[in-house]
Coordinates of C-alpha atoms in Angstrom, one line a residue:
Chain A
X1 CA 38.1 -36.3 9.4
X2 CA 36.1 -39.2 7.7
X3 CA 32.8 -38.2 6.2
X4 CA 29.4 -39.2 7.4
X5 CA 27.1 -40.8 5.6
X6 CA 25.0 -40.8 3.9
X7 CA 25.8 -37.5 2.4
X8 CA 23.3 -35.1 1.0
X9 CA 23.6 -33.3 -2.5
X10 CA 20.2 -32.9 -4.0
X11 CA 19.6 -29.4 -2.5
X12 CA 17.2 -28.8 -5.7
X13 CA 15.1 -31.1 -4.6
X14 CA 14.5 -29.9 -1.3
X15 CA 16.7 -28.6 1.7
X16 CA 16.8 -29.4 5.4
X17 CA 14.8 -27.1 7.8
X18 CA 17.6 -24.9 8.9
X19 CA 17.9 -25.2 12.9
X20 CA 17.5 -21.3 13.2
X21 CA 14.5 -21.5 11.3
X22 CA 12.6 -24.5 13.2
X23 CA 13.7 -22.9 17.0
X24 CA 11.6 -19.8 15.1
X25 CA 8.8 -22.0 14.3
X26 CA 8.2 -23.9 17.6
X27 CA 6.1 -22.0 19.6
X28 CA 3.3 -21.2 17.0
X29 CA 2.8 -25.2 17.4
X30 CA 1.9 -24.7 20.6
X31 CA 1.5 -21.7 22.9
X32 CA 0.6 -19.1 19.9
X33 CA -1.4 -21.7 18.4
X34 CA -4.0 -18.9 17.4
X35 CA -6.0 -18.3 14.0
X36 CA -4.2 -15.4 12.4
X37 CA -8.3 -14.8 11.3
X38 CA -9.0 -14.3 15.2
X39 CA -9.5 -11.0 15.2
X40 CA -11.1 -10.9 18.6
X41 CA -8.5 -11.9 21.2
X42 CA -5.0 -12.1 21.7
X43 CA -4.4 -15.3 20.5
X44 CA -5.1 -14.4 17.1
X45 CA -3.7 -11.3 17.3
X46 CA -0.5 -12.9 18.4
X47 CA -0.2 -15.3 14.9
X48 CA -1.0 -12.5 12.7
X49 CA 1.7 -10.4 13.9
X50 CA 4.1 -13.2 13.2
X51 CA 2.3 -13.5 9.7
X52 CA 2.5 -9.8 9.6
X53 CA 6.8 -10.2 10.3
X54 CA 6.9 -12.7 7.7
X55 CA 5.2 -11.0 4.7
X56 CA 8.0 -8.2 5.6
X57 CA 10.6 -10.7 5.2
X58 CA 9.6 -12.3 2.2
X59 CA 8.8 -9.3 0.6
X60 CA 12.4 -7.9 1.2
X61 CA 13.9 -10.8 -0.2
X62 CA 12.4 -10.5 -3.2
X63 CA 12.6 -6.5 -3.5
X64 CA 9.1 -6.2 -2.9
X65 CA 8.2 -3.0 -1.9
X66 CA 4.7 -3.8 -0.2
X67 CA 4.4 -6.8 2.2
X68 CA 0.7 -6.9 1.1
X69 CA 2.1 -8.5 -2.5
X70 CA 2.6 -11.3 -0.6
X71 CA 0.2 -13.4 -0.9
X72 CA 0.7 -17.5 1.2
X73 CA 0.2 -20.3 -0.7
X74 CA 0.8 -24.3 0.3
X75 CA 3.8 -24.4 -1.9
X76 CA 5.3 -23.5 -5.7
X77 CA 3.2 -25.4 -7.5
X78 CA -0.2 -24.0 -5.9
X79 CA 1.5 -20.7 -6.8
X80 CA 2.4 -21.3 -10.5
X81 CA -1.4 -22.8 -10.8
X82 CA -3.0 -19.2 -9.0
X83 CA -0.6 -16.9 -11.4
X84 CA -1.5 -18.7 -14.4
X85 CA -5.5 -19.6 -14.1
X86 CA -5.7 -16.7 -12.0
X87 CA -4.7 -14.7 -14.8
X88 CA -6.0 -16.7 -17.6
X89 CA -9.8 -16.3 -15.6
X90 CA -9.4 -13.2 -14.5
X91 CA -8.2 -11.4 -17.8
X92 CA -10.3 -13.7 -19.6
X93 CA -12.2 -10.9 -21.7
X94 CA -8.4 -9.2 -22.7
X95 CA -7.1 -12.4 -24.1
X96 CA -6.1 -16.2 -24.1
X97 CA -2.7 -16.0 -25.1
X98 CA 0.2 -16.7 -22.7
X99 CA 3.8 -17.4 -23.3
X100 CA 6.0 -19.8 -21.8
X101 CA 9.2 -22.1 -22.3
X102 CA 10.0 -25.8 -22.8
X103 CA 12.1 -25.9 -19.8
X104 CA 9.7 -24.8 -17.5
X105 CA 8.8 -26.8 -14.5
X106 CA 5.8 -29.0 -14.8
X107 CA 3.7 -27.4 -12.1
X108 CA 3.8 -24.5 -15.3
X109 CA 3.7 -26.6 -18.4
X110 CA 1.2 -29.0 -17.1
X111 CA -0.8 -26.2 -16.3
X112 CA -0.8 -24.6 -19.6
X113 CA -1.7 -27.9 -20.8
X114 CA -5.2 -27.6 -18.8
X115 CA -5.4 -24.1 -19.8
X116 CA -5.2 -25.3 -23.8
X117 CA -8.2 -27.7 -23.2
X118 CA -10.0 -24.6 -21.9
X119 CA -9.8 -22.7 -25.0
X120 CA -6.1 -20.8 -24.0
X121 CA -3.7 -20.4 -26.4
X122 CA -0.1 -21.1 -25.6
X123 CA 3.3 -20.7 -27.2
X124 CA 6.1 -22.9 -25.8
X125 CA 9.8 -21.0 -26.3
X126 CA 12.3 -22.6 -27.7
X127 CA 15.8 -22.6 -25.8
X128 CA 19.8 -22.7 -26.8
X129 CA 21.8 -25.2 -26.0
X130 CA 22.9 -23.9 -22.4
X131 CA 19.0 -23.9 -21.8
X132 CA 18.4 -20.1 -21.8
X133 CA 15.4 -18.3 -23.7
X134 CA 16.3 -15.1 -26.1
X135 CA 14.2 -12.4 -25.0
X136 CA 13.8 -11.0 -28.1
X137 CA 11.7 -14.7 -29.0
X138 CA 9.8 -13.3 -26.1
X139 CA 9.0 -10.1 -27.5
X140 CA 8.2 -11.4 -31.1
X141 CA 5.7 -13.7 -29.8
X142 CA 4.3 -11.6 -28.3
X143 CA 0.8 -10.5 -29.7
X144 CA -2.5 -8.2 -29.1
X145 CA -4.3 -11.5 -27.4
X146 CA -1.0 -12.2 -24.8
X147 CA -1.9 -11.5 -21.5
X148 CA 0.7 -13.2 -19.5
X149 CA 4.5 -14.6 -20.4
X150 CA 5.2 -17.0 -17.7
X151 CA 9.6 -18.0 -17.6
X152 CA 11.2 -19.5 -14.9
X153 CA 14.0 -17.9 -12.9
X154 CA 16.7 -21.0 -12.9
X155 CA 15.8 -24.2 -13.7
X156 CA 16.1 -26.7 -11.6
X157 CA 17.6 -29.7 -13.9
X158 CA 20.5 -27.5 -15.7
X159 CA 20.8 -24.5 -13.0
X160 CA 20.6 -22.2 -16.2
X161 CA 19.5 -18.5 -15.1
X162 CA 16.9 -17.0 -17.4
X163 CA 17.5 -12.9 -18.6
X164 CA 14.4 -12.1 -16.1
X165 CA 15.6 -8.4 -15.9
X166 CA 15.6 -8.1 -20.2
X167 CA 12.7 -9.7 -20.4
X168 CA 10.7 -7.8 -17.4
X169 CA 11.6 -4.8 -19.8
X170 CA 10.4 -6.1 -23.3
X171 CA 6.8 -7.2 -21.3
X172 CA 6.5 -3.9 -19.3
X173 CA 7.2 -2.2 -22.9
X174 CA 4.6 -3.9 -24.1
X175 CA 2.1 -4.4 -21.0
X176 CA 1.6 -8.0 -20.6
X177 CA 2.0 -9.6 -17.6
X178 CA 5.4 -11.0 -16.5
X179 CA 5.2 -14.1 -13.7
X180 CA 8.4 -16.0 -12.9
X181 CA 8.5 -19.4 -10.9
X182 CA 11.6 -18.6 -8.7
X183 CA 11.3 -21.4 -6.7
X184 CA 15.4 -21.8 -7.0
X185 CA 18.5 -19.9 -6.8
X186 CA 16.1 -16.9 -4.6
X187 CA 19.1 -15.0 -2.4
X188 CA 21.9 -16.8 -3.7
X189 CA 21.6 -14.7 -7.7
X190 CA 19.9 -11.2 -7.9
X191 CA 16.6 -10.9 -8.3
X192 CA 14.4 -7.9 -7.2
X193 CA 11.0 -8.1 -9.0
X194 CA 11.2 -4.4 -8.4
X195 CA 13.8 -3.9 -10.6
X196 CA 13.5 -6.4 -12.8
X197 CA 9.7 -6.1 -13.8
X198 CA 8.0 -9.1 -12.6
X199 CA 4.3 -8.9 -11.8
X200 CA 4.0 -12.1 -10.6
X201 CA 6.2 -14.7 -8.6
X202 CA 6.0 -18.2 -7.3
X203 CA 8.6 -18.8 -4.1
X204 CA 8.6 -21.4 -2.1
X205 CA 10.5 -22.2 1.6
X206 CA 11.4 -25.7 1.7
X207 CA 13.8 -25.0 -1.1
X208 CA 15.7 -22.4 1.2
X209 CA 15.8 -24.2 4.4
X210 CA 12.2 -23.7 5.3
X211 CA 9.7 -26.6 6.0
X212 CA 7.7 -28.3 3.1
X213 CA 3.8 -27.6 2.4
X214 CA 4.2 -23.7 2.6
X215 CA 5.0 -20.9 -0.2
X216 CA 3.9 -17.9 -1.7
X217 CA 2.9 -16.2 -5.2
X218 CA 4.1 -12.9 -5.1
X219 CA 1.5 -10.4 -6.5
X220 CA 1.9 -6.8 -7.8
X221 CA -0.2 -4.3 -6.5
X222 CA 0.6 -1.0 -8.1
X223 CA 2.1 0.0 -11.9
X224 CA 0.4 -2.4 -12.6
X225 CA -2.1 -3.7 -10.1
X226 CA -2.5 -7.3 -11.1
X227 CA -5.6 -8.9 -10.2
X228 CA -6.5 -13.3 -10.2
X229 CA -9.7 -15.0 -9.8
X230 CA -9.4 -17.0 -6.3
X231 CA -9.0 -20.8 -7.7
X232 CA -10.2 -21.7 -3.6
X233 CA -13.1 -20.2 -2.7
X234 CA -13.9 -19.9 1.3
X235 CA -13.2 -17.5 3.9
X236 CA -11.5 -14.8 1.9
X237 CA -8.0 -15.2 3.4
X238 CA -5.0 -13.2 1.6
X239 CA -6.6 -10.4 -0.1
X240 CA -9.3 -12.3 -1.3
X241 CA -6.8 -14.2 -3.5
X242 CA -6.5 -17.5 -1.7
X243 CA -8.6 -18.5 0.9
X244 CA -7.9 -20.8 3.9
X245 CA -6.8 -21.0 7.2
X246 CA -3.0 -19.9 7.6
X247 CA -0.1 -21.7 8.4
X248 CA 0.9 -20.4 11.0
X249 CA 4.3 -22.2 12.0
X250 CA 5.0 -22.8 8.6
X251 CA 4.5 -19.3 7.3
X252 CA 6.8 -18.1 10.7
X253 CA 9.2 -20.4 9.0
X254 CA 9.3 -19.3 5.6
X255 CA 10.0 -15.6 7.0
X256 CA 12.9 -16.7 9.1
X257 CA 14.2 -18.7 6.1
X258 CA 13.7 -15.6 4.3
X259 CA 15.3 -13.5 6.9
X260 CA 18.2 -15.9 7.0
X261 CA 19.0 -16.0 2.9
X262 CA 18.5 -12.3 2.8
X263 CA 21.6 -12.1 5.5
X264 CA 23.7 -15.1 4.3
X265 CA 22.5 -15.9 0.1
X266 CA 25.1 -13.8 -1.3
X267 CA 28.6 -15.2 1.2
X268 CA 26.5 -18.7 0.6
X269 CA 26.4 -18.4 -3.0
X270 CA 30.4 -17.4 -3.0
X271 CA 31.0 -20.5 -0.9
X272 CA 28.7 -23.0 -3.3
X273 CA 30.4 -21.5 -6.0
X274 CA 33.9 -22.8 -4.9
X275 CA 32.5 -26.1 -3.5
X276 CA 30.8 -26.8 -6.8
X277 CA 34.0 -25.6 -8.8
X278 CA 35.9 -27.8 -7.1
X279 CA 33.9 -31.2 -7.5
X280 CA 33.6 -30.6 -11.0
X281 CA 37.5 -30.0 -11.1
X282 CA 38.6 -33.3 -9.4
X283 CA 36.0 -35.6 -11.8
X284 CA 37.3 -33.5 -14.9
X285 CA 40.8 -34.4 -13.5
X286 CA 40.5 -38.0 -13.5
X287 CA 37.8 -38.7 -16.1
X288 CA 37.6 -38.6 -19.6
X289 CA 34.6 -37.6 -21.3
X290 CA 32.6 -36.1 -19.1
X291 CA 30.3 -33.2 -20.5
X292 CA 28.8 -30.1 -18.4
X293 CA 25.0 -29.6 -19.4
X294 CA 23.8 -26.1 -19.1
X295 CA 25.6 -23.2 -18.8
X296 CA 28.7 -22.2 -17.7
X297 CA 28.3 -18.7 -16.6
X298 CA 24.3 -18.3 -16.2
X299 CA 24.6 -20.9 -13.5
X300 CA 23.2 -21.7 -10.2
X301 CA 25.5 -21.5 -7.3
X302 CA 25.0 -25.5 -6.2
X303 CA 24.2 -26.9 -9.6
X304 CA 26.6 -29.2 -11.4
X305 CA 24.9 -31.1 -14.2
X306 CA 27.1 -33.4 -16.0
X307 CA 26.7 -36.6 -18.4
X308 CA 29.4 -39.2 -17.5
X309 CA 29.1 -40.9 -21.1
X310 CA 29.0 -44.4 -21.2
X311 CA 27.8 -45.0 -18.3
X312 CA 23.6 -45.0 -17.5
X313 CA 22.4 -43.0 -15.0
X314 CA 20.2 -44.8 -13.0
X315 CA 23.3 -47.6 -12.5
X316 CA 25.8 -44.9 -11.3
X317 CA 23.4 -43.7 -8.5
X318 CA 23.0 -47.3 -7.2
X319 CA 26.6 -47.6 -7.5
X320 CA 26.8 -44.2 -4.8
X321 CA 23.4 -45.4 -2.8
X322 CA 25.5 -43.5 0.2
X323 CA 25.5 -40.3 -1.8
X324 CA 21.8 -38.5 -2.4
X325 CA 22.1 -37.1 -6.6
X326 CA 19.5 -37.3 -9.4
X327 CA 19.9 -37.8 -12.8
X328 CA 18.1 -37.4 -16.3
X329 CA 17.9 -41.4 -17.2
X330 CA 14.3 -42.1 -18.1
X331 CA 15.0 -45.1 -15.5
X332 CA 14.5 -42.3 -12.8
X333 CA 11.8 -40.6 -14.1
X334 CA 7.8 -41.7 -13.5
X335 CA 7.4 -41.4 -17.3
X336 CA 9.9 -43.9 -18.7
X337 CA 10.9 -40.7 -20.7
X338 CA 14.9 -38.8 -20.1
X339 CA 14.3 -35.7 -19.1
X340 CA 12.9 -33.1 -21.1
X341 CA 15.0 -30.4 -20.3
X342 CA 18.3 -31.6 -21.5
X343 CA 15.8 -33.0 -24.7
X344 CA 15.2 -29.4 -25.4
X345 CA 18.9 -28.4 -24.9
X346 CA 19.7 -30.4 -28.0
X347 CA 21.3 -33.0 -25.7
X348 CA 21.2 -36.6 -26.9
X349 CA 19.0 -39.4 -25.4
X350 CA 22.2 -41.3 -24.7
X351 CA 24.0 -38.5 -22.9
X352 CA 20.6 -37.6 -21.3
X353 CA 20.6 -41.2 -19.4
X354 CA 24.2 -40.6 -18.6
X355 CA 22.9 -37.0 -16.8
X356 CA 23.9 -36.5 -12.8
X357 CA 22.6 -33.5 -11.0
X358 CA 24.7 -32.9 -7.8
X359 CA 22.9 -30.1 -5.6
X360 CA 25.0 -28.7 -3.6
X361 CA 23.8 -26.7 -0.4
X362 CA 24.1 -24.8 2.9
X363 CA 25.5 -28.1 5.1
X364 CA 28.2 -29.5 2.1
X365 CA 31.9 -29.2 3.6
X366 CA 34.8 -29.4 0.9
X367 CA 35.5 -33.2 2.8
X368 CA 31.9 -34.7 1.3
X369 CA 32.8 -33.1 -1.9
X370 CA 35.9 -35.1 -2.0
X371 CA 34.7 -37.8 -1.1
X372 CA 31.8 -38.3 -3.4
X373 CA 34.1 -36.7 -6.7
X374 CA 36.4 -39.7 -5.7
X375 CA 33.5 -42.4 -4.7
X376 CA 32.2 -41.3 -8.5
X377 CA 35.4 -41.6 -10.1
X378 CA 36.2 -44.9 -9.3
X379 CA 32.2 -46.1 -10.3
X380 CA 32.5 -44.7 -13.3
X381 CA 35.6 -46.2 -14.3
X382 CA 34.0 -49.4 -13.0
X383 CA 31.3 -49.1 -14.7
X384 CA 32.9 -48.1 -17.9
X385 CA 35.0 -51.6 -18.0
X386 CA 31.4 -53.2 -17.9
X387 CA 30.4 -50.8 -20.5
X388 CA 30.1 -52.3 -24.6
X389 CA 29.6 -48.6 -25.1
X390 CA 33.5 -47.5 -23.9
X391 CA 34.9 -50.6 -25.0
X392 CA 33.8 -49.5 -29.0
X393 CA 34.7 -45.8 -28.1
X394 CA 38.4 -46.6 -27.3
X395 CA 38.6 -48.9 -30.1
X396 CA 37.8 -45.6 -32.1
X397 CA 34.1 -46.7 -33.1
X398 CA 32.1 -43.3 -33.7
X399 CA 28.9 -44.2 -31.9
X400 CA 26.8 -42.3 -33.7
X401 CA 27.7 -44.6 -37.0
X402 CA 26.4 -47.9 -35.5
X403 CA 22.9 -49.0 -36.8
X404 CA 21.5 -49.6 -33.4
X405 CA 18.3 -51.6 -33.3
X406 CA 15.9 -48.9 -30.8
X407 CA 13.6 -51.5 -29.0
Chain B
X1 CA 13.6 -48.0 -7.3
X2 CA 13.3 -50.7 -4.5
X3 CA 15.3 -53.9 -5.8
X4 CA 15.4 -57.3 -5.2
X5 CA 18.3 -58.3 -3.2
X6 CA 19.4 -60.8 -5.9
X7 CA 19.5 -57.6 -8.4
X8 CA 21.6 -55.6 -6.2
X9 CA 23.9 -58.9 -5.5
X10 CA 24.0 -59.1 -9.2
X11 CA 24.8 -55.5 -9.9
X12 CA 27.4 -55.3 -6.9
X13 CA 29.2 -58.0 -8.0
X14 CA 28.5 -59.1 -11.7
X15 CA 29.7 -62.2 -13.3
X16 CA 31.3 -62.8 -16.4
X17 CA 31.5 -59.3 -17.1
X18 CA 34.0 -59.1 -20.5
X19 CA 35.0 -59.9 -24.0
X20 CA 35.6 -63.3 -26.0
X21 CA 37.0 -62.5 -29.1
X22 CA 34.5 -61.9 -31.6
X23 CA 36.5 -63.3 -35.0
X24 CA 36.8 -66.6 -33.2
X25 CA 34.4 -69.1 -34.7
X26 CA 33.3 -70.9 -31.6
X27 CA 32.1 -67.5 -30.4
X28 CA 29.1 -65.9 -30.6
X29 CA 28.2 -62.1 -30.3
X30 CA 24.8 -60.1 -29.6
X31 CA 24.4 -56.4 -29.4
X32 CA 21.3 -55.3 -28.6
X33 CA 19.6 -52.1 -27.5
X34 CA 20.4 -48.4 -28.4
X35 CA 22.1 -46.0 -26.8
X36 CA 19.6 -43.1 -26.8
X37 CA 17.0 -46.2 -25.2
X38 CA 19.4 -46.4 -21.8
X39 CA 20.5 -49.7 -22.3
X40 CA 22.8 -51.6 -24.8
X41 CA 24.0 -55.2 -24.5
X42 CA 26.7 -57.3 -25.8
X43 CA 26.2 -60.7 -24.8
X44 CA 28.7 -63.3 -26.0
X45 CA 29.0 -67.1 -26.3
X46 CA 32.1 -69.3 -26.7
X47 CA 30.7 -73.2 -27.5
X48 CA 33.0 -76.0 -27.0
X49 CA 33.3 -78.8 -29.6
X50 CA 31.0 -81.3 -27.5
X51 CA 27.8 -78.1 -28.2
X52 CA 27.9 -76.5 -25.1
X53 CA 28.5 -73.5 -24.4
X54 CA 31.7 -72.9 -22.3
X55 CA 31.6 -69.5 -21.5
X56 CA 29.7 -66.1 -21.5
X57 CA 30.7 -63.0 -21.1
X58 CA 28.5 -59.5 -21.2
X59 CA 28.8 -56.0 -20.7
X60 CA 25.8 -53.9 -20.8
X61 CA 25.3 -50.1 -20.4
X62 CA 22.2 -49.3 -18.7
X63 CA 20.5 -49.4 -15.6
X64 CA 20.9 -51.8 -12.4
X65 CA 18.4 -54.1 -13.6
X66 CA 19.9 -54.8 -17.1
X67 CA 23.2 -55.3 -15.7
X68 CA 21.9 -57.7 -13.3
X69 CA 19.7 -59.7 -16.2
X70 CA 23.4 -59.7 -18.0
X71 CA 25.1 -61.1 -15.4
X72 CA 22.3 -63.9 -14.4
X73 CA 21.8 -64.4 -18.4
X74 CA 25.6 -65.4 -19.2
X75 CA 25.6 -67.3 -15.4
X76 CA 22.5 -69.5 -16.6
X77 CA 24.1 -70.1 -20.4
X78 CA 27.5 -71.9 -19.1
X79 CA 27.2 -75.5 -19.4
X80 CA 23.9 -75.6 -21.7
X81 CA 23.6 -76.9 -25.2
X82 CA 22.8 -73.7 -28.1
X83 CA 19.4 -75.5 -28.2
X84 CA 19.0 -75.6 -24.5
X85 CA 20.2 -72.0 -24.3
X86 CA 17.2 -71.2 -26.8
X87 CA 14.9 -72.1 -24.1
X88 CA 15.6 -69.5 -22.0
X89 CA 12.8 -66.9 -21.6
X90 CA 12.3 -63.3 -19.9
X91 CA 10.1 -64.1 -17.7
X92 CA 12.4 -66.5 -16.5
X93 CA 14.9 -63.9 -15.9
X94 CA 12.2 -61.5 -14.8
X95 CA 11.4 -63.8 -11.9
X96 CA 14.1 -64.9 -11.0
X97 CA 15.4 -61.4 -10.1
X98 CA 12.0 -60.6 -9.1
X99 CA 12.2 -57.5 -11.5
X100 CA 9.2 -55.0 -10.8
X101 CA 7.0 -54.4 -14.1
X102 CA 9.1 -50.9 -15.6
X103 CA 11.9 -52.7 -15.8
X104 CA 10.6 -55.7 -17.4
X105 CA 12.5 -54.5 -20.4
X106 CA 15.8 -55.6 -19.6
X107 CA 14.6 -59.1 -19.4
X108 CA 13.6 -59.0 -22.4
X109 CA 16.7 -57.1 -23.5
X110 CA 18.9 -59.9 -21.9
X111 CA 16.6 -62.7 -24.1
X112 CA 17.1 -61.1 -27.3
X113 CA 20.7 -60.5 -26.4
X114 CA 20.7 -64.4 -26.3
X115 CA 19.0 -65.1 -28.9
X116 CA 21.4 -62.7 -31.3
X117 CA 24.3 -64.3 -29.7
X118 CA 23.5 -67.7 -30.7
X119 CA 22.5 -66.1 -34.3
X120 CA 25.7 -65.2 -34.7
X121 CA 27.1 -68.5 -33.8
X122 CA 25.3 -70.2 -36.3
X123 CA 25.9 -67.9 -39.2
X124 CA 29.4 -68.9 -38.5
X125 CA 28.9 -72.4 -38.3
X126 CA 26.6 -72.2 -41.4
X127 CA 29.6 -70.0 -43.1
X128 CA 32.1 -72.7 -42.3
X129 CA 30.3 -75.6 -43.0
X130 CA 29.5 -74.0 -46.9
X131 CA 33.4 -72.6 -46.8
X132 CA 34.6 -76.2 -45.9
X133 CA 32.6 -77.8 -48.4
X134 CA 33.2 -75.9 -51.4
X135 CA 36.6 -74.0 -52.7
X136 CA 38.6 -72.7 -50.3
X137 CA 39.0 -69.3 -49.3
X138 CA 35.6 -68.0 -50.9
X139 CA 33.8 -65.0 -49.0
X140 CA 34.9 -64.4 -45.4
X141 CA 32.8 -64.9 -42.9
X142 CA 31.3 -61.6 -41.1
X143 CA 28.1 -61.9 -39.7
X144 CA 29.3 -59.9 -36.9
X145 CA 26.6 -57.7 -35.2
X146 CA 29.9 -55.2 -34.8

């Protein structure tokens, strides 16, 4: 069966709205088009129960135990700003201190970066060389001014799984606050914020088959009851904590998505495991120096991150145009700058340009991963014989030895 | 990154991608760029013994955009004198491959990749020339950017 294209592997960046989850959606477009504020007719009544069905979901994929601790946001990074200047605000008069990690998305590290100028203090974690954090840096930076430690659940570059469940412990220990963005890998790796001590947690459904513009911050209400300052003020909408009209359709969506992962994540995850396993077998198979960033066993399902040296990014993507990837080459990026993450993994620049981030998902067959291990194959061996860089490595010039002239 | 058309012609099918042989004295080599920049290229010249330059050959790690520079770069050399070759400017390159403003850089990459290259060949010459004119077999010649 020949493969159509163009094919589809940048699942991190966002995922297709799953068919299931769309038929779901439909009608609140249009006949239950009601204000789930309406609390005077049935129209409104009609959109809050859906709300209502949603929170449930949500909240049970995430081993919430109220749906209440839901509370709807327009996506992750709406979420990551309420948990952190909610906080910040809101415990204020407790302390200024909040800890994080240099890997963390920038929706997080851009906002601690505000929350410095307003008088926060901020320590950035340092990482290993698979990206993970060591808990016990979490607990020794920890101090009598920390109100919140803010790490992310699996990061979205590398794939690499934080210990959420050791370091829930160390922060309930101690009584700070624990939020975790867990915009990826939710359904397809264990995590119950329940059992593993988070307070606070920013989800989003266009990154599980749900539609764009529509997420949540998980918020705990009891042992301990967290409380935010609103950063929108208005009508009052979810619990006071984020006001707004609903989304309706969109928050119908995210449940069903929900619903969906809650059902399927773990057989999914077993089935991305093996697709991904087996793309990264048949490059290994035919190329030489190719190196796995991140970690091998603290992995998302659909994540293989890998640095095809001698060969830039940026020119091996236009070289697949039929085959959607990403990669860590500053040519990608809006800053000019490789990516950060794999900076603070210890990886070089040079391997950081030669970074390619396949996201594999719920719609990948074993066929498109055939195909696009062999379409890469052959471009990176074409690429390579217009590469100075391989040409000195296989006359046995160490790389590192040349006195390059940076520009 | 939206391209040109003449970018991704030049990227899909580069010309005069390879190696002259560098210890040859008619041929000049420039490596420019770094590794841990993104880019890196080796641009080479070979000059015939009428001054102009016969042939060019690159090959370049980096993005689309540098490759394609490269390839227009050694495409534009053939036929011209070293001093003619001299002439040739980034912003040449830059428009003529209508490169948009981030990736300015490889033009400019691609010019000083020139500009080494012909470096090199006169070091040589200048090597030979003093070699030929005093005792033989004094200092070899290694101006090499290898």
């Amino acid at each position: 069966m020949a493969v159509k294209l163009p094919i589809y592997m940048d699942y991190h960046a966002t995922t297709p709205v799953d068919p299931r989850v769309l038929e779901a959606m439909l009608p609140y477009f249009t006949e239950k088009f009601g204000n789930a504020a309406s609390r005077s007719h049935v129209y409104g009544w009609t959109a809050e129960e859906a709300v209502s069905i949603a929170r449930e979901r949500i909240a049970a994929l995430i081993g919430a135990s109220n749906p209440k601790e839901i509370v709807f946001t327009s996506g992750a990074t709406e979420s990551d700003n309420l948990a952190l200047k909610g906080v910040a605000e809101f415990y204020k008069d407790k302390g200024n201190h909040i800890i994080t990690t240099v890997v963390e998305h920038k929706a997080i590290l851009d906002t601690c970066k505000r929350l410095e100028k307003e008088g926060c203090e901020v320590t950035y974690l340092k990482v290993d060389k698979e990206g993970r954090v060591d808990p016990a840096d979490v607990e020794k930076a920890i101090t009598s001014k920390t109100i919140l430690v803010s790490v992310m659940f699996a990061n979205n570059e590398v794939g690499t799984v934080q210990p959420i469940a050791e370091i829930g412990k160390i922060t309930r220990a101690k009584g700070v606050l624990f939020h975790s963005d867990a915009v990826q890998g939710i359904g397809k790796v264990p995590f119950s914020v329940d059992t593993m001590n988070v307070d606070l947690a920013s989800i989003t459904a266009h990154k599980m088959y749900g539609p764009k513009g529509i997420g949540a911050l998980y918020v705990r209400r009891s042992k301990p009851r967290v409380r935010l300052t609103a950063q929108i003020d208005g009508g009052g909408h979810e619990f006071g904590m984020r006001s707004g009209t609903l989304n309706v359709p969109g928050i119908v969506g995210f449940g069903k998505a929900a619903e969906i992962m809650r059902v399927e994540g773990e057989a999914e995850a077993k089935k991305l495991v093996a697709l991904r396993d087996r793309l990264k077998k048949r490059l290994y198979d035919k190329l030489d120096a190719v190196q796995l960033n991140g970690s091998a066993t603290h992995r998302l399902p659909g994540n293989l991150n890998v640095s095809f040296s001698f060969v830039e990014g940026e020119a091996l993507m236009m070289a697949i145009k039929d085959v959607s990837v990403s990669s860590g080459s500053a040519c990608t990026s809006a800053s000019l700058e490789p990516s950060y993450v794999l900076h603070a993994m210890g990886i070089g620049d040079d391997l950081a340009h030669s970074s390619i981030r396949f996201g594999l998902g719920r719609f990948n067959t074993e066929e498109e991963v055939d195909y696009v291990a062999d379409l890469v194959t052959s471009k990176v061996q074409k690429l390579r014989d217009m590469s100075p860089l391989y040409e000195m490595h296989k006359e046995g010039i160490d790389l590192n030895s040349v006195q390059w002239a940076a520009h | 990154m939206a391209y040109s058309d003449k970018v991704i012609e030049h990227y899909e099918n580069p010309l005069n991608v390879g190696t002259l042989d560098k210890n040859d004295d008619s041929v000049g080599t420039g490596l420019v760029g770094a590794p841990a920049c993104g880019d890196v290229m080796r641009l080479q010249i070979k000059v015939g013994d009428d001054g102009r330059i016969e042939d060019a050959k690159f090959k370049t790690f980096g993005c689309g955009s540098a490759i394609a520079s490269s390839s227009l770069a050694t495409e534009w050399l053939k036929g011209k004198t070293v001093d003619e070759a001299e002439t040739i400017k980034n912003s040449m390159i830059a428009q003529e491959l209508n490169l948009p403003p981030v990736k300015i850089h490889c033009s400019v990459l691609a010019e000083d990749a020139i500009k080494s290259a012909i470096a090199d060949f006169r070091a040589k010459q200048k090597a030979k020339d003093a070699i030929s004119t005093a005792a033989p077999k004094t200092e070899q010649s290694n101006a090499n950017a290898e």
